[in-house]
Amino acid sequence: KAIAPRTNIHAIRFDNTGKVTDLNMLSKNLHSTLLVLRGSLFTGKVTQLNVKSGRAEIHLAGTEILTPDIVVVCGGVSSANLLKQIGHLVPLIAERGYHSETSSAQLSAHSLPMVFEDRSIVINQFARGLRVAGFVEFANASTPPDPQKWQNLEQQHDELGLPKPSAWRRWMGARPTFPDYLPALGRSSKAANLFYAFGHQHLGLTLAPLTGEYMARLVCEEKQTVDLGRFAIERFD
């Protein structure tokens, strides 16, 4: 008599964790807090970073030039082009990722992110829907996305037996990644008022609060709790 092979299924659960469920709400809350602290939000496209008399100045699209007391470059993968303009060596790549998101929530509101190792995907619950994410793609940031990657994620979703949504929202983004997988945090050696904070690869949102604390201490010339020297962009010179 033939005996059917036993299928072993294993899982690891991590408790006492947290996540952001609504990125739009997070952005609005940060903006509101900035206004409460008497800050202001100015939007414009930076076309050039220049150093004049030892200080950084910002050239916007058109003819406007800004000369702020402090400049912090934290523009993700686009930060490389700006710092290269003033002589920094920035070996940053676009480590691109894809996700497809359903148009409505499907799991419990308290669902934790689920990693399916055999499928190389992550399924995560957000306020407005379920997200299926995966893939690491090395390409130029401006290269058009590959539709087959979205199709693969959506197929994986269906194969797991989850209800098919009426529509998908598709996203592709360029994660800023250095060869050593460490971010660039510090004060520029090219201008006294120039700082930078970027290159967090897949962990930008996760490391943002800690990065903000470190950069605030650096800009305000307060004592640091860690040595930021190992994160200096000059490590690639």
Short mmCIF file of C-alpha atoms in Angstrom, two decimals:
data_model
loop_
_atom_site.label_atom_id
_atom_site.label_comp_id
_atom_site.label_asym_id
_atom_site.label_seq_id
_atom_site.Cartn_x
_atom_site.Cartn_y
_atom_site.Cartn_z
CA LYS A 1 0.00 0.00 0.00
CA ALA A 2 1.43 3.32 -1.04
CA ILE A 3 1.74 5.96 1.66
CA ALA A 4 1.30 9.57 0.59
CA PRO A 5 4.29 11.74 1.48
CA ARG A 6 3.73 14.09 4.40
CA THR A 7 3.82 17.77 3.66
CA ASN A 8 5.50 19.85 6.35
CA ILE A 9 4.49 23.48 6.65
CA HIS A 10 6.45 25.74 8.97
CA ALA A 11 6.02 29.36 9.95
CA ILE A 12 7.68 31.89 12.24
CA ARG A 13 5.58 34.58 13.92
CA PHE A 14 7.04 37.82 15.27
CA ASP A 15 4.98 39.62 17.90
CA ASN A 16 5.28 43.13 19.40
CA THR A 17 5.94 44.75 16.05
CA GLY A 18 4.32 47.75 14.38
CA LYS A 19 3.57 48.97 10.90
CA VAL A 20 2.20 51.95 9.00
CA THR A 21 -1.24 51.13 7.61
CA ASP A 22 -1.97 54.40 5.76
CA LEU A 23 0.93 56.20 4.04
CA ASN A 24 -1.27 59.10 2.90
CA MET A 25 -2.41 59.71 6.48
CA LEU A 26 1.20 59.57 7.68
CA SER A 27 2.15 62.25 5.16
CA LYS A 28 -0.76 64.48 6.21
CA ASN A 29 0.10 64.09 9.89
CA LEU A 30 3.74 64.99 9.29
CA HIS A 31 2.68 68.05 7.32
CA SER A 32 0.25 69.13 10.06
CA THR A 33 2.95 68.72 12.71
CA LEU A 34 5.33 70.84 10.63
CA LEU A 35 2.78 73.64 10.49
CA VAL A 36 2.12 73.43 14.23
CA LEU A 37 5.87 73.88 14.78
CA ARG A 38 5.67 77.04 12.62
CA GLY A 39 7.29 75.41 9.62
CA SER A 40 6.26 75.82 6.01
CA LEU A 41 6.21 73.54 3.00
CA PHE A 42 7.61 74.71 -0.33
CA THR A 43 7.43 72.54 -3.43
CA GLY A 44 9.69 72.94 -6.44
CA LYS A 45 11.91 70.94 -8.79
CA VAL A 46 15.62 71.17 -8.02
CA THR A 47 17.68 71.14 -11.21
CA GLN A 48 21.13 71.91 -9.80
CA LEU A 49 23.12 72.02 -6.58
CA ASN A 50 25.92 74.56 -6.55
CA VAL A 51 28.57 75.71 -4.08
CA LYS A 52 29.34 79.41 -3.91
CA SER A 53 31.76 80.92 -1.40
CA GLY A 54 31.80 77.64 0.52
CA ARG A 55 28.02 77.41 0.87
CA ALA A 56 25.44 75.35 -0.99
CA GLU A 57 22.72 76.99 -3.04
CA ILE A 58 19.77 75.40 -4.82
CA HIS A 59 18.75 76.11 -8.41
CA LEU A 60 15.09 75.47 -9.17
CA ALA A 61 13.45 74.87 -12.51
CA GLY A 62 13.32 78.30 -14.13
CA THR A 63 15.58 81.02 -12.79
CA GLU A 64 14.97 80.95 -9.03
CA ILE A 65 17.95 80.29 -6.75
CA LEU A 66 17.53 79.50 -3.05
CA THR A 67 20.28 80.23 -0.51
CA PRO A 68 19.04 78.61 2.74
CA ASP A 69 20.98 78.47 5.99
CA ILE A 70 20.84 74.66 5.91
CA VAL A 71 20.47 72.30 2.93
CA VAL A 72 19.72 68.60 3.50
CA VAL A 73 19.79 66.36 0.43
CA CYS A 74 17.42 63.44 1.00
CA GLY A 75 15.98 62.80 -2.45
CA GLY A 76 16.36 59.05 -2.69
CA VAL A 77 18.03 57.78 -5.84
CA SER A 78 17.96 61.31 -7.32
CA SER A 79 20.32 62.49 -4.57
CA ALA A 80 23.29 61.02 -6.46
CA ASN A 81 22.99 63.40 -9.41
CA LEU A 82 22.82 66.43 -7.12
CA LEU A 83 25.89 65.53 -5.06
CA LYS A 84 27.87 64.51 -8.14
CA GLN A 85 27.42 68.05 -9.44
CA ILE A 86 29.61 69.37 -6.62
CA GLY A 87 32.28 66.66 -6.83
CA HIS A 88 31.11 63.84 -4.55
CA LEU A 89 31.55 60.23 -5.64
CA VAL A 90 28.14 58.59 -5.18
CA PRO A 91 27.96 54.92 -6.33
CA LEU A 92 24.20 54.72 -5.84
CA ILE A 93 22.03 52.34 -7.85
CA ALA A 94 18.29 52.01 -8.42
CA GLU A 95 17.33 48.71 -6.82
CA ARG A 96 13.81 48.66 -8.15
CA GLY A 97 10.85 46.92 -6.56
CA TYR A 98 7.29 46.16 -7.65
CA HIS A 99 3.97 45.74 -5.92
CA SER A 100 0.32 45.28 -6.82
CA GLU A 101 -2.39 46.45 -4.45
CA THR A 102 -6.05 45.51 -4.35
CA SER A 103 -8.75 48.16 -4.38
CA SER A 104 -10.30 47.04 -1.06
CA ALA A 105 -9.23 45.39 2.19
CA GLN A 106 -9.54 41.60 2.24
CA LEU A 107 -7.97 40.42 5.49
CA SER A 108 -8.35 41.28 9.13
CA ALA A 109 -7.49 44.86 10.02
CA HIS A 110 -4.90 43.44 12.44
CA SER A 111 -3.20 41.19 9.88
CA LEU A 112 0.57 41.13 10.09
CA PRO A 113 2.82 41.11 7.01
CA MET A 114 3.22 37.57 5.68
CA VAL A 115 6.37 36.41 3.91
CA PHE A 116 6.03 33.40 1.61
CA GLU A 117 9.63 32.27 1.28
CA ASP A 118 8.93 29.64 -1.35
CA ARG A 119 7.28 32.27 -3.57
CA SER A 120 9.64 35.17 -2.72
CA ILE A 121 6.73 37.52 -2.03
CA VAL A 122 5.34 39.53 0.86
CA ILE A 123 1.62 40.13 1.44
CA ASN A 124 0.71 43.05 3.67
CA GLN A 125 -2.55 44.62 4.77
CA PHE A 126 -3.02 48.39 4.44
CA ALA A 127 -6.00 50.58 5.20
CA ARG A 128 -7.09 50.75 1.58
CA GLY A 129 -6.23 47.26 0.41
CA LEU A 130 -3.98 44.23 0.31
CA ARG A 131 -0.49 44.59 -1.17
CA VAL A 132 1.55 41.86 -2.86
CA ALA A 133 5.21 42.80 -3.20
CA GLY A 134 8.36 41.20 -4.54
CA PHE A 135 11.27 41.36 -6.97
CA VAL A 136 14.58 43.15 -6.97
CA GLU A 137 15.38 44.64 -10.35
CA PHE A 138 18.65 46.36 -11.20
CA ALA A 139 17.98 49.00 -13.85
CA ASN A 140 18.19 52.72 -14.48
CA ALA A 141 15.61 54.64 -12.48
CA SER A 142 14.08 55.97 -15.72
CA THR A 143 13.75 52.55 -17.41
CA PRO A 144 10.08 51.70 -18.10
CA PRO A 145 8.63 49.09 -15.70
CA ASP A 146 8.25 45.45 -16.72
CA PRO A 147 4.48 44.56 -16.77
CA GLN A 148 5.27 40.84 -16.45
CA LYS A 149 6.46 41.38 -12.90
CA TRP A 150 3.09 42.82 -11.88
CA GLN A 151 1.33 39.95 -13.65
CA ASN A 152 3.48 37.45 -11.74
CA LEU A 153 2.61 39.03 -8.37
CA GLU A 154 -1.09 39.03 -9.17
CA GLN A 155 -0.92 35.40 -10.26
CA GLN A 156 0.78 34.48 -6.98
CA HIS A 157 -2.06 36.25 -5.13
CA ASP A 158 -4.65 34.19 -6.98
CA GLU A 159 -2.77 30.91 -6.47
CA LEU A 160 -2.84 31.49 -2.70
CA GLY A 161 -6.63 31.37 -2.86
CA LEU A 162 -7.26 35.01 -2.01
CA PRO A 163 -10.39 36.58 -3.53
CA LYS A 164 -9.74 38.23 -6.88
CA PRO A 165 -10.11 42.01 -6.70
CA SER A 166 -12.10 44.03 -9.19
CA ALA A 167 -9.02 46.13 -9.92
CA TRP A 168 -5.31 46.33 -9.15
CA ARG A 169 -3.18 49.39 -8.36
CA ARG A 170 0.33 48.85 -9.68
CA TRP A 171 3.54 50.52 -8.44
CA MET A 172 7.22 50.37 -9.26
CA GLY A 173 9.84 52.35 -7.33
CA ALA A 174 13.60 52.77 -7.30
CA ARG A 175 15.18 51.97 -3.94
CA PRO A 176 18.44 53.91 -3.45
CA THR A 177 21.16 51.37 -2.63
CA PHE A 178 24.91 51.62 -2.01
CA PRO A 179 27.38 48.74 -2.55
CA ASP A 180 27.76 48.21 1.22
CA TYR A 181 23.99 48.49 1.88
CA LEU A 182 24.57 51.32 4.37
CA PRO A 183 22.99 54.76 3.98
CA ALA A 184 24.83 58.04 3.49
CA LEU A 185 24.39 60.28 6.55
CA GLY A 186 26.52 63.31 7.34
CA ARG A 187 27.79 66.79 6.59
CA SER A 188 29.26 67.43 3.16
CA SER A 189 32.95 68.28 2.92
CA LYS A 190 32.12 70.52 -0.06
CA ALA A 191 29.96 73.11 1.73
CA ALA A 192 29.56 74.13 5.36
CA ASN A 193 25.75 74.26 5.23
CA LEU A 194 25.20 71.06 3.23
CA PHE A 195 24.03 67.77 4.76
CA TYR A 196 22.76 64.52 3.26
CA ALA A 197 20.60 61.57 4.34
CA PHE A 198 19.71 58.94 1.73
CA GLY A 199 20.53 55.44 0.51
CA HIS A 200 18.40 53.37 2.93
CA GLN A 201 17.62 50.79 0.17
CA HIS A 202 14.51 48.79 1.23
CA LEU A 203 14.30 50.32 4.71
CA GLY A 204 13.64 54.00 4.13
CA LEU A 205 10.35 54.18 6.03
CA THR A 206 11.61 51.89 8.79
CA LEU A 207 14.79 53.89 9.42
CA ALA A 208 13.32 57.36 8.83
CA PRO A 209 12.61 58.21 12.51
CA LEU A 210 16.11 57.22 13.64
CA THR A 211 17.70 59.00 10.69
CA GLY A 212 15.73 62.12 11.55
CA GLU A 213 17.04 62.07 15.11
CA TYR A 214 20.65 61.63 14.00
CA MET A 215 20.42 64.37 11.39
CA ALA A 216 18.73 66.80 13.80
CA ARG A 217 21.58 66.36 16.28
CA LEU A 218 24.14 66.80 13.50
CA VAL A 219 22.58 69.96 12.09
CA CYS A 220 22.14 71.45 15.58
CA GLU A 221 25.69 70.41 16.52
CA GLU A 222 24.51 68.33 19.45
CA LYS A 223 26.25 65.24 20.85
CA GLN A 224 25.54 62.08 18.86
CA THR A 225 24.67 58.72 20.41
CA VAL A 226 26.44 56.88 17.56
CA ASP A 227 29.47 57.53 15.36
CA LEU A 228 28.16 58.71 11.99
CA GLY A 229 31.64 58.59 10.45
CA ARG A 230 31.07 55.16 8.94
CA PHE A 231 28.07 56.54 7.03
CA ALA A 232 29.98 59.45 5.45
CA ILE A 233 29.75 59.69 1.65
CA GLU A 234 33.53 60.19 1.61
CA ARG A 235 33.92 56.45 2.33
CA PHE A 236 33.66 55.91 -1.43
CA ASP A 237 36.39 58.42 -2.39
#
